[in-house]
Each structure stands twice: as structure tokens, then as C-alpha cells.
Amino acid sequence: MTAHAIELAANPRAPAGNPMLPVPYRVERVRRETYDTFTLEMVPAQAPGLAAFLPGQFNMLYAFGAGEVPISISGDPNDCPILLHTIRAVGAVTKALCALKRGDMIGLRGPFGSGWPVKQAVDQDVVILAGGIGLAPLRPALYHLLHDRRKYRRISLLYGARTPEDILYLRELERWRGQFDLEIDVTVDRGGAGWRGNVGVVTTLLPRATFDPAGTIAMLCGPEVMMRFCVLDLRKCGVPPQRIFVSVERNMQCGTGFCGHCQYGPAFICKDGPVFSFDRVEPIFGKAEV
Amino acid sequence: MIQTLDSVIREHAFFKDLEEHHIQFIAGCATNVRFQEDQFIFREGDDADHFYFVREGLVSIELLVPRRGAVTVQTVGPGDVLGWSWLAPPYRWHFDGRAKCPTRALAFDGKCLRAKCEEDHDLGYEMLKRFYNMAFERLDATRLQLLDIYDGPRD
Ligand SMILES: Cc1cc2nc3c(=O)[nH]c(=O)nc-3n(C[C@H](O)[C@H](O)[C@H](O)COP(=O)(O)OP(=O)(O)OC[C@H]3O[C@@H](n4cnc5c(N)ncnc54)[C@H](O)[C@@H]3O)c2cc1C
């Protein structure tokens, strides 16, 4: 059993009750992050709500009359019972979710899936590589690491976005950068005239980060092609594949490994993923037919 | 502690495993330079007689596009090597390079190194391997940038 598997097996936060039954939650706040991305802040309509979550886990969000989609939890794991989800409006259901207002109700199931290896990362350097909306599923891991800051060695967050207007959690990133116990570097693919920061893909930030490759845990989330290039560069730096963790997304329905919609090689993403150590998925990662 | 130029060069990954006499020669071609915010380091079309190793700050590689002004295609920061036009004819810069903030770098005399590479093919081959690798990495990064991976629904 790998360290990551042991960490997940010991998860005390597995969902209680019938995992197929949505639990009603009320929208407390809708925060506009970018022109197409919103964060919903929700509380259970009745106590106790869903079980606490591990950083990296997701919920199934049921927008009444529109449908149900998997969305990672983007808030602080210590902030129970408030749940935050950062959602990019791309289709029917996510657009319906982004149209919600304070006081509206939705149904939530979960939390489901594996989490980021925050325990395995104790006493290690941590390198977090995020691209676009991929920062949202990683934010709970950052909260966790910062909460227990002394347990970890160097922490680097390398974040790539399309343009400066697409950068998520800007104020929080600025605040974290000011704390000096976290190295943060942000880059954009296209910067306008007013942008004073980095321009280029997220992999170009890696040589500037300070970490000991053999004692590093890397956590990656973003478009699959971005993660492929990040893995190549991390390996070039000497980080072994079992220390690189990627978050894989596929369409899914039940969230419990029952329906088979999200089968990914020998695994089900909803139950065994979405976070996998790279050595587990290497033969199938990035393959079109999987 | 003040580091000597040769020790700075020796410690940089770009020059890793070079023979000592080559390091010494390269160090002899290097000078410390500083640029102020918004200062041009080189301009498109100028003679490319230098390359740089950025030690602190940020440099944007820009192209002047009609009606859009200066467009930054990439930035290079601490630890990055900047410029390869010194290595291939016609030895002219194809882009503008501008300091985005106060920037400190080592400037290498490309003319002098070029002549030495012609004379000493071992050094020439080592330099070509390194600059080829850098160009290869930049090409990969540019391709990824062109894919516009963050556009559309989560890839
Ligand atoms: C484990 C997991 C965690 C996720 N976390 C988040 C999150 O935190 N925030 C967020 O905004 N989204 C997240 N997603 C993606 C989200 O579930 C989809 O965007 C959503 O299902 C789209 O549904 P829709 O009805 O709005 O769009 P649809 O009409 O179903 O699809 C619109 C377009 O999006 C594409 N699409 C749908 N699902 C995905 C997907 N999973 N990956 C790539 N393309 C897709 C479709 O092919 C189509 O082109 C996550 C997905 C998974 C599997």
C-alpha cells in the first residue's frame, strides 16, 4: 500500500448516510471571481449537513431543474459546515449554478474521492502547480498546509492563468505572498499593457522555485496537457513519479464507483481519484481513449 | 559574501559540467550590469553582441505590433538565460528586451565568445548544446502558450 493509499484509507471523513441522496444547502453568498467564474458559499439548510471534507475532495452539486455536476470543494477544511465551490460557467448546469443568488437552495452529495497527500507531505518541501480553475481544488490543501505551517518545509505555489483578468483569488494570493512563509509565483499566457508580472506558461516558473527534488511532494491541477508538461519538467528536476500527484477529471454520475461513467483504466475517478500519484496513472495519463 | 563571477557561473545549472578553463574564459567575457525599470536592454534589429544571465528582476521580451503597441510574448526572471541571437547569423536581435523592474544580470560578450567557439570546438559544442536545449524548452513553452489551454471548458 502506498503512503497516499494509507492516508486515504484512514479518512475519518467518509460520507455518512445514503451517498445518493442530495442534502439541501442554502446559498449564503455568491462571489464573482472572474468574468465567468464564481464562488458559492453554502451552509446546510438543516444541521448537521454533509460530513467534513479532505482537501482535494469534491461534491456533486444538484442545481434543481438543470442537473448535477461534480465540483471540487475550494474552501477551508477547518471552516465546517460552510462549503465553498468555485465554478466556471461552461455549460447548462454550471451556468445554472452561477446564476444562483443568496437564499437559493441546491442539493449536495459527498464529499467524494481521494484527497491531496497532505499527510505524506509532512516534513517535505511542497510544490503546488495550478493552472486556470485548477487552483480551486488546490486551495483547501493550501489552507491545510498554512494552518499547520510548521509541519512542512518550503511551500511553493506556481500558478498559471490565461490573462491577468483570469487570476483566481487575487487578493488572497497577495496576502499569502506578504506572509513570507510561502513562495508564490504567478504567470499569464497573455499580459496586457498594465501587467507587470510574468508572461509564459506555468512550467517556466519551476526553475525559479526552491525545493529538494528527492524530498518534495508535488500537487498538480489544471488542464491535462498542462499537467503533462509539468510532470515532464518535475521529473527532469529529479522528482520521482510517486511524489507527483495529479488531479484527473472525467464525466461522472454516481460519485460512488457504481455507475462506471468515470472509469479511468483500472480505477474509477469518483472513488479512487480524482487525485492520483503519477506512477499509478502514468501508462494511461493523457491518452485520448482513456 | 561577495561572489566572484566565475563562482556565479560555475554554480549556475546552465554552465554545469563545463571544464574549468572554459568557465574561466566565459567569466572573462562577463560583466555585472544593472537596468532600471522600463530600460531597454536590447532593441529589435540591433546587433546581438551579448547574452545575459538574469540574477534579479524581470525582463520582458516584446514585439511592437501596429495598433497594439508593445506586446510581451514572454518574460525571463532570476536564473534564466536571456538571448541566443548572438550565436547565429545575422547576429541581430529579433525582439525588444526591456526590464520590467530594476534588474541585475551578468552580460556576456557574445562577439568574444563566438570567436572563441570558432577556435575551440569543444567549447563551441558545449555552448551549442546548452543554447539548443534552452531554445527547445522555449519552443515547447511557446507551443503550450499557443494552445490556449485555459480557454473553453476545462480543456
Ligand atoms: C472531480 C471533478 C472536479 C471538478 N471540479 C470543478 C471545479 O472545482 N470547478 C469547476 O468549474 N468545474 C469542475 N469540474 C468540471 C465540472 O464538473 C464540469 O465543468 C461540469 O460537469 C460541466 O457541466 P455543464 O452541464 O455545465 O456543462 P456541459 O454541458 O456538460 O459541458 C459543457 C462543456 O464542458 C465540457 N466538460 C464537461 N465536463 C467536463 C470536465 N469534467 N472536464 C472537462 N470538460 C468538461 C463538455 O465536454 C462540454 O464541452 C470538475 C469535474 C470533476 C470530474
XYZ file of C-alpha atoms and ligand atoms in Angstrom:
498
model
C 0.000 0.000 0.000
C 1.408 3.420 -0.894
C 1.617 6.229 1.665
C -1.128 8.052 -0.239
C -3.408 4.972 -0.157
C -2.849 4.564 3.601
C -3.643 8.257 4.115
C -6.911 7.884 2.216
C -7.908 4.595 3.855
C -7.608 6.318 7.216
C -10.036 9.052 6.121
C -12.320 9.644 9.092
C -14.434 11.936 6.965
C -16.142 9.390 4.726
C -19.735 10.393 3.889
C -22.384 9.133 6.291
C -25.934 8.214 5.269
C -27.120 7.422 1.768
C -24.497 8.836 -0.605
C -27.038 9.024 -3.444
C -29.361 11.363 -1.557
C -28.759 15.113 -2.067
C -28.713 17.162 1.140
C -30.272 20.651 0.856
C -27.861 23.570 1.196
C -28.606 27.286 1.155
C -26.510 29.787 -0.768
C -25.154 32.356 1.688
C -23.002 34.309 -0.699
C -22.022 34.397 -4.354
C -18.595 35.844 -5.025
C -17.624 36.777 -8.555
C -14.022 35.688 -9.091
C -13.594 36.441 -12.812
C -15.962 37.187 -15.689
C -17.030 33.517 -15.946
C -16.087 32.049 -12.569
C -17.958 32.312 -9.263
C -17.558 31.010 -5.749
C -20.666 29.780 -3.981
C -20.619 29.873 -0.205
C -23.193 27.473 1.214
C -24.473 26.257 4.561
C -26.699 23.258 5.301
C -30.405 24.139 5.325
C -30.674 21.872 8.382
C -27.968 20.624 10.730
C -25.781 18.644 10.502
C -25.223 18.782 6.733
C -22.580 16.718 4.983
C -19.527 15.176 6.607
C -16.331 17.229 6.763
C -14.074 17.003 3.742
C -10.441 16.370 2.950
C -8.544 18.829 0.746
C -8.973 17.642 -2.854
C -12.398 16.035 -2.418
C -15.447 17.073 -4.414
C -19.211 17.285 -4.061
C -21.950 16.514 -6.542
C -23.924 19.764 -6.881
C -27.509 19.401 -7.949
C -28.994 22.552 -9.488
C -32.742 21.951 -9.346
C -34.242 21.686 -12.802
C -30.845 21.736 -14.514
C -28.862 18.685 -13.356
C -25.970 17.511 -11.247
C -22.229 18.084 -11.686
C -19.051 17.237 -9.767
C -17.313 20.313 -8.326
C -14.260 20.320 -6.075
C -14.512 21.946 -2.688
C -12.472 25.149 -2.691
C -12.834 26.365 0.906
C -11.034 25.818 4.168
C -11.435 22.267 5.588
C -11.471 23.814 9.083
C -14.398 26.072 8.231
C -17.057 23.380 8.645
C -20.036 23.487 7.994
C -19.571 26.279 5.387
C -18.813 24.842 1.964
C -17.191 26.805 -0.852
C -17.219 25.800 -4.505
C -15.548 27.788 -7.255
C -17.327 27.161 -10.517
C -16.578 28.147 -14.074
C -19.730 28.534 -16.153
C -19.180 26.332 -19.208
C -22.497 24.578 -19.872
C -26.099 24.134 -18.792
C -25.582 23.051 -15.177
C -22.605 25.229 -14.303
C -24.404 28.236 -15.808
C -27.458 27.439 -13.669
C -25.201 27.226 -10.592
C -23.559 30.532 -11.386
C -26.975 32.169 -11.703
C -27.855 31.301 -8.078
C -28.411 34.074 -5.565
C -28.225 34.407 -1.813
C -31.001 32.358 -0.229
C -31.372 29.914 -3.164
C -31.287 26.204 -2.411
C -29.309 23.409 -4.061
C -28.723 19.716 -3.336
C -25.274 18.463 -2.360
C -23.838 14.966 -2.140
C -20.471 13.784 -0.924
C -17.746 14.581 -0.134
C -16.323 12.081 -2.597
C -12.972 10.964 -3.881
C -9.381 10.960 -2.796
C -7.605 13.970 -1.367
C -4.224 15.657 -1.746
C -1.430 13.878 0.165
C -1.144 16.486 2.916
C -0.018 13.929 5.499
C 2.571 12.390 3.234
C 3.876 15.923 2.648
C 4.722 16.457 6.344
C 8.437 17.307 6.723
C 8.747 17.633 2.948
C 9.019 20.515 0.515
C 5.710 21.064 -1.254
C 5.407 22.340 -4.812
C 1.915 23.205 -5.983
C 1.395 23.737 -9.704
C -2.000 25.084 -10.669
C -3.446 26.194 -13.972
C -6.638 28.204 -14.506
C -9.587 26.961 -12.443
C -7.232 24.191 -11.212
C -6.291 26.472 -8.327
C -9.748 25.932 -6.803
C -9.311 22.229 -5.865
C -5.836 23.033 -4.528
C -6.899 25.898 -2.285
C -8.095 23.613 0.561
C -4.670 21.937 0.502
C -3.043 25.372 0.823
C -5.303 26.256 3.760
C -4.347 22.991 5.402
C -0.612 23.476 4.818
C -0.711 27.059 6.108
C -2.779 26.035 9.103
C -0.068 23.535 10.070
C 2.759 25.573 8.579
C 5.457 24.321 10.931
C 4.925 20.725 9.845
C 6.072 21.448 6.311
C 9.329 22.668 4.830
C 9.346 25.046 1.858
C 5.997 25.577 0.151
C 5.838 26.953 -3.384
C 2.711 27.809 -5.290
C 3.234 28.241 -9.021
C 0.093 29.394 -10.755
C -0.639 29.987 -14.426
C -3.700 31.725 -15.839
C -4.768 32.799 -19.277
C -4.707 36.570 -18.684
C -4.394 38.792 -15.588
C -8.210 39.033 -15.535
C -8.435 35.236 -15.161
C -6.375 35.031 -11.979
C -8.423 33.479 -9.197
C -8.316 34.604 -5.556
C -6.103 37.577 -6.389
C -6.389 39.302 -3.016
C -5.754 36.100 -1.126
C -2.679 35.366 -3.260
C -1.368 38.849 -2.495
C -1.990 38.366 1.197
C -0.247 34.986 1.223
C 2.694 36.397 -0.672
C 3.054 39.058 2.015
C 3.329 36.389 4.726
C 6.807 35.320 3.551
C 6.297 31.675 4.548
C 5.067 30.678 1.140
C 6.739 31.256 -2.198
C 4.149 32.356 -4.766
C 4.813 32.950 -8.427
C 2.089 33.730 -10.927
C 2.301 33.834 -14.699
C -0.135 34.529 -17.501
C -0.180 33.351 -21.101
C -1.056 36.842 -22.277
C -0.458 40.009 -20.307
C -1.847 43.382 -21.305
C -0.004 46.685 -21.201
C -0.657 47.188 -17.476
C 0.592 43.761 -16.387
C 3.938 43.937 -14.574
C 4.290 40.230 -13.815
C 5.455 37.077 -15.600
C 4.312 36.104 -19.089
C 4.709 32.482 -20.164
C 3.407 29.064 -19.264
C 3.458 27.785 -15.695
C 6.371 25.385 -16.331
C 8.666 28.394 -16.854
C 8.270 29.183 -13.145
C 9.586 25.824 -11.996
C 13.340 26.560 -12.350
C 12.877 29.570 -10.052
C 11.276 27.596 -7.215
C 13.484 26.294 -4.437
C 12.914 22.654 -3.471
C 14.809 19.456 -2.830
C 13.581 17.079 -5.573
C 14.041 13.897 -3.527
C 12.205 15.408 -0.545
C 9.359 17.076 -2.417
C 5.681 16.336 -2.835
C 4.245 17.973 -5.955
C 0.499 18.593 -6.375
C -0.794 19.451 -9.839
C -4.205 20.551 -11.038
C -5.178 22.139 -14.328
C -5.774 21.186 -17.937
C -4.354 17.726 -18.609
C -1.915 18.961 -21.235
C -0.520 21.475 -18.737
C -0.062 18.725 -16.149
C 1.725 16.540 -18.730
C 4.340 19.227 -19.309
C 4.632 19.936 -15.580
C 5.255 16.239 -14.886
C 7.974 16.152 -17.565
C 9.723 19.149 -16.034
C 9.363 17.926 -12.456
C 10.883 14.610 -13.465
C 13.681 16.423 -15.256
C 14.368 18.194 -11.943
C 14.565 14.779 -10.264
C 11.169 14.496 -8.538
C 10.185 10.780 -8.642
C 6.749 9.936 -10.179
C 5.385 8.548 -6.903
C 5.894 12.003 -5.380
C 3.951 13.778 -8.113
C 0.153 13.946 -7.644
C -2.241 14.869 -10.428
C -5.963 15.543 -10.369
C -7.798 13.811 -13.192
C -11.278 14.759 -14.362
C -13.787 12.785 -16.350
C -17.542 12.945 -16.673
C -19.159 11.194 -13.752
C -22.590 10.493 -12.347
C -22.986 8.495 -9.160
C -19.856 9.607 -7.287
C -19.567 6.225 -5.587
C -17.889 3.979 -8.173
C -21.176 2.312 -9.033
C -22.248 3.504 -12.440
C -18.879 3.206 -14.213
C -19.161 6.536 -16.039
C -15.796 7.773 -14.852
C -13.794 4.600 -15.333
C -10.155 5.511 -15.857
C -8.130 2.425 -16.777
C -8.487 0.084 -13.798
C -9.765 2.875 -11.496
C -12.881 4.966 -11.018
C -12.146 8.647 -10.750
C -15.009 9.381 -8.371
C -13.874 6.825 -5.820
C -10.146 6.157 -6.432
C -9.408 9.686 -7.737
C -9.565 12.455 -8.704
C -6.114 12.721 -7.096
C -3.668 10.016 -8.166
C 0.053 9.658 -7.692
C 1.574 9.843 -11.132
C 3.168 6.369 -11.021
C -0.359 4.905 -10.754
C -1.681 6.620 -13.865
C 1.461 7.024 -15.957
C 0.570 4.421 -18.621
C -2.824 5.990 -19.291
C -2.293 9.657 -18.406
C -3.105 11.953 -21.311
C -4.242 9.088 -23.555
C -7.179 10.160 -25.705
C -9.101 6.896 -25.472
C -8.991 6.562 -21.682
C 29.851 37.477 0.963
C 30.799 38.763 -2.478
C 30.791 36.009 -5.074
C 33.324 36.096 -7.872
C 31.993 35.939 -11.437
C 33.494 32.525 -12.064
C 31.844 31.062 -8.960
C 28.467 32.532 -10.005
C 28.889 30.922 -13.415
C 30.119 27.626 -12.031
C 27.075 27.322 -9.763
C 24.521 28.015 -12.481
C 22.790 24.965 -13.981
C 23.238 26.357 -17.474
C 27.031 26.095 -17.210
C 27.035 22.841 -15.235
C 29.848 20.361 -16.069
C 31.801 22.797 -18.215
C 35.555 22.354 -17.977
C 37.297 24.743 -15.628
C 39.307 26.513 -18.349
C 36.058 27.126 -20.258
C 34.435 28.572 -17.126
C 37.419 30.856 -16.695
C 37.195 32.011 -20.275
C 33.437 32.650 -20.034
C 33.947 34.543 -16.777
C 36.480 36.711 -18.609
C 33.719 37.688 -21.046
C 31.229 38.579 -18.296
C 30.403 41.861 -16.597
C 27.830 42.806 -13.981
C 25.101 45.046 -15.359
C 22.030 46.772 -13.923
C 18.942 48.073 -15.660
C 16.302 50.437 -14.385
C 12.599 49.809 -14.651
C 11.460 50.192 -18.274
C 15.005 50.463 -19.593
C 15.588 48.653 -22.885
C 18.313 46.025 -22.685
C 18.256 45.479 -26.435
C 16.111 46.609 -29.353
C 14.852 44.643 -32.326
C 17.292 44.912 -35.253
C 20.279 45.959 -33.133
C 23.491 43.952 -33.205
C 23.206 40.994 -30.841
C 26.598 41.080 -29.234
C 25.572 39.900 -25.797
C 23.580 37.398 -23.900
C 22.539 37.704 -20.276
C 22.087 35.690 -17.156
C 19.356 37.373 -15.094
C 20.215 37.380 -11.406
C 17.414 39.553 -10.063
C 14.371 41.277 -11.548
C 12.296 40.538 -14.615
C 12.807 41.157 -18.327
C 10.048 41.187 -20.902
C 10.649 40.048 -24.448
C 8.468 42.296 -26.552
C 7.432 42.941 -30.083
C 5.975 46.197 -31.288
C 2.681 45.401 -33.004
C 0.931 48.139 -35.011
C -2.127 49.483 -33.187
C -1.471 47.214 -30.189
C 1.783 48.695 -29.013
C 4.435 46.619 -27.259
C 3.216 43.037 -26.775
C 5.066 40.904 -24.230
C 5.491 37.400 -25.586
C 7.450 36.107 -22.632
C 9.272 37.208 -19.516
C 12.510 35.866 -18.111
C 13.430 36.110 -14.475
C 16.074 35.193 -11.917
C 18.154 32.214 -13.003
C 17.112 32.464 -16.654
C 19.445 32.976 -19.571
C 18.351 35.667 -21.992
C 19.239 35.865 -25.687
C 20.549 33.488 -28.292
C 20.733 35.802 -31.315
C 24.464 36.325 -30.636
C 25.045 32.704 -31.656
C 23.586 32.602 -35.162
C 23.886 34.922 -38.165
C 22.884 37.663 -38.797
C 23.582 38.272 -35.079
C 20.723 40.715 -34.623
C 18.007 40.878 -32.003
C 14.584 39.779 -33.242
C 12.708 41.229 -30.281
C 12.980 44.043 -27.774
C 14.148 43.201 -24.270
C 13.043 45.529 -21.507
C 13.496 45.477 -17.742
C 10.062 45.363 -16.066
C 11.571 46.315 -12.733
C 15.088 47.079 -11.503
C 17.097 44.164 -12.873
C 20.567 42.816 -12.212
C 22.308 40.499 -14.660
C 25.595 39.187 -15.956
C 26.213 40.315 -19.526
C 28.396 38.061 -21.660
C 30.341 39.394 -24.606
C 28.907 37.270 -27.403
C 31.363 38.503 -30.017
C 34.302 37.373 -27.967
C 32.644 34.031 -27.150
C 31.689 33.490 -30.773
C 35.290 33.896 -31.865
C 36.444 31.543 -29.125
C 33.832 28.932 -30.120
C 35.110 29.019 -33.719
C 38.588 28.390 -32.432
C 37.787 25.877 -29.686
C 35.130 23.487 -30.968
C 34.824 21.719 -27.640
C 33.594 24.962 -26.104
C 31.535 25.671 -29.248
C 29.794 22.303 -28.972
C 29.117 22.759 -25.252
C 27.630 26.202 -25.843
C 25.514 24.983 -28.769
C 24.157 22.054 -26.718
C 23.135 24.419 -23.947
C 21.559 27.026 -26.162
C 19.853 24.348 -28.261
C 18.321 22.910 -25.103
C 17.169 26.348 -23.999
C 15.641 27.049 -27.432
C 13.949 23.636 -27.311
C 12.404 24.389 -23.916
C 11.232 27.820 -25.088
C 9.696 26.244 -28.204
C 7.798 23.751 -26.029
C 6.590 26.578 -23.793
C 5.548 28.671 -26.796
C 3.597 25.762 -28.278
C 1.815 25.271 -24.989
C 1.075 29.003 -24.845
C -0.321 28.854 -28.387
C -2.692 26.041 -27.421
C -4.529 28.484 -25.189
C -5.189 25.609 -22.799
C -7.216 27.582 -20.278
C -9.775 28.668 -22.818
C -13.030 26.759 -23.146
C -14.371 24.247 -20.705
C -11.542 22.985 -18.544
C -9.551 21.666 -21.501
C -13.797 15.546 -9.844
C -14.177 16.781 -10.605
C -13.992 18.016 -10.006
C -14.367 19.182 -10.696
N -14.192 20.386 -10.074
C -14.585 21.514 -10.692
C -14.450 22.781 -10.052
O -13.973 22.893 -8.922
N -14.884 23.878 -10.711
C -15.405 23.807 -11.990
O -15.786 24.844 -12.556
N -15.523 22.621 -12.633
C -15.128 21.481 -12.018
N -15.255 20.265 -12.669
C -15.787 20.247 -14.031
C -17.296 20.336 -13.998
O -17.824 19.177 -13.388
C -17.839 20.467 -15.438
O -17.439 21.719 -15.939
C -19.331 20.329 -15.443
O -19.679 18.993 -15.233
C -19.902 20.794 -16.771
O -21.286 20.622 -16.755
P -22.274 21.576 -17.560
O -23.624 20.970 -17.588
O -22.184 22.971 -17.069
O -21.644 21.570 -18.983
P -21.878 20.505 -20.124
O -22.977 20.996 -20.993
O -21.938 19.122 -19.544
O -20.498 20.648 -20.842
C -20.092 21.871 -21.407
C -18.729 21.622 -21.976
O -17.821 21.270 -20.915
C -17.175 20.033 -21.185
N -16.967 19.347 -19.916
C -17.908 18.862 -19.102
N -17.343 18.304 -18.019
C -16.020 18.444 -18.147
C -14.911 18.083 -17.371
N -15.017 17.419 -16.233
N -13.695 18.375 -17.833
C -13.539 18.999 -18.995
N -14.561 19.378 -19.785
C -15.777 19.108 -19.378
C -18.094 19.298 -22.124
O -17.381 18.392 -22.932
C -18.662 20.432 -22.960
O -17.799 20.809 -23.993
C -14.889 19.087 -12.011
C -15.046 17.846 -12.600
C -14.686 16.704 -11.928
C -14.844 15.392 -12.587
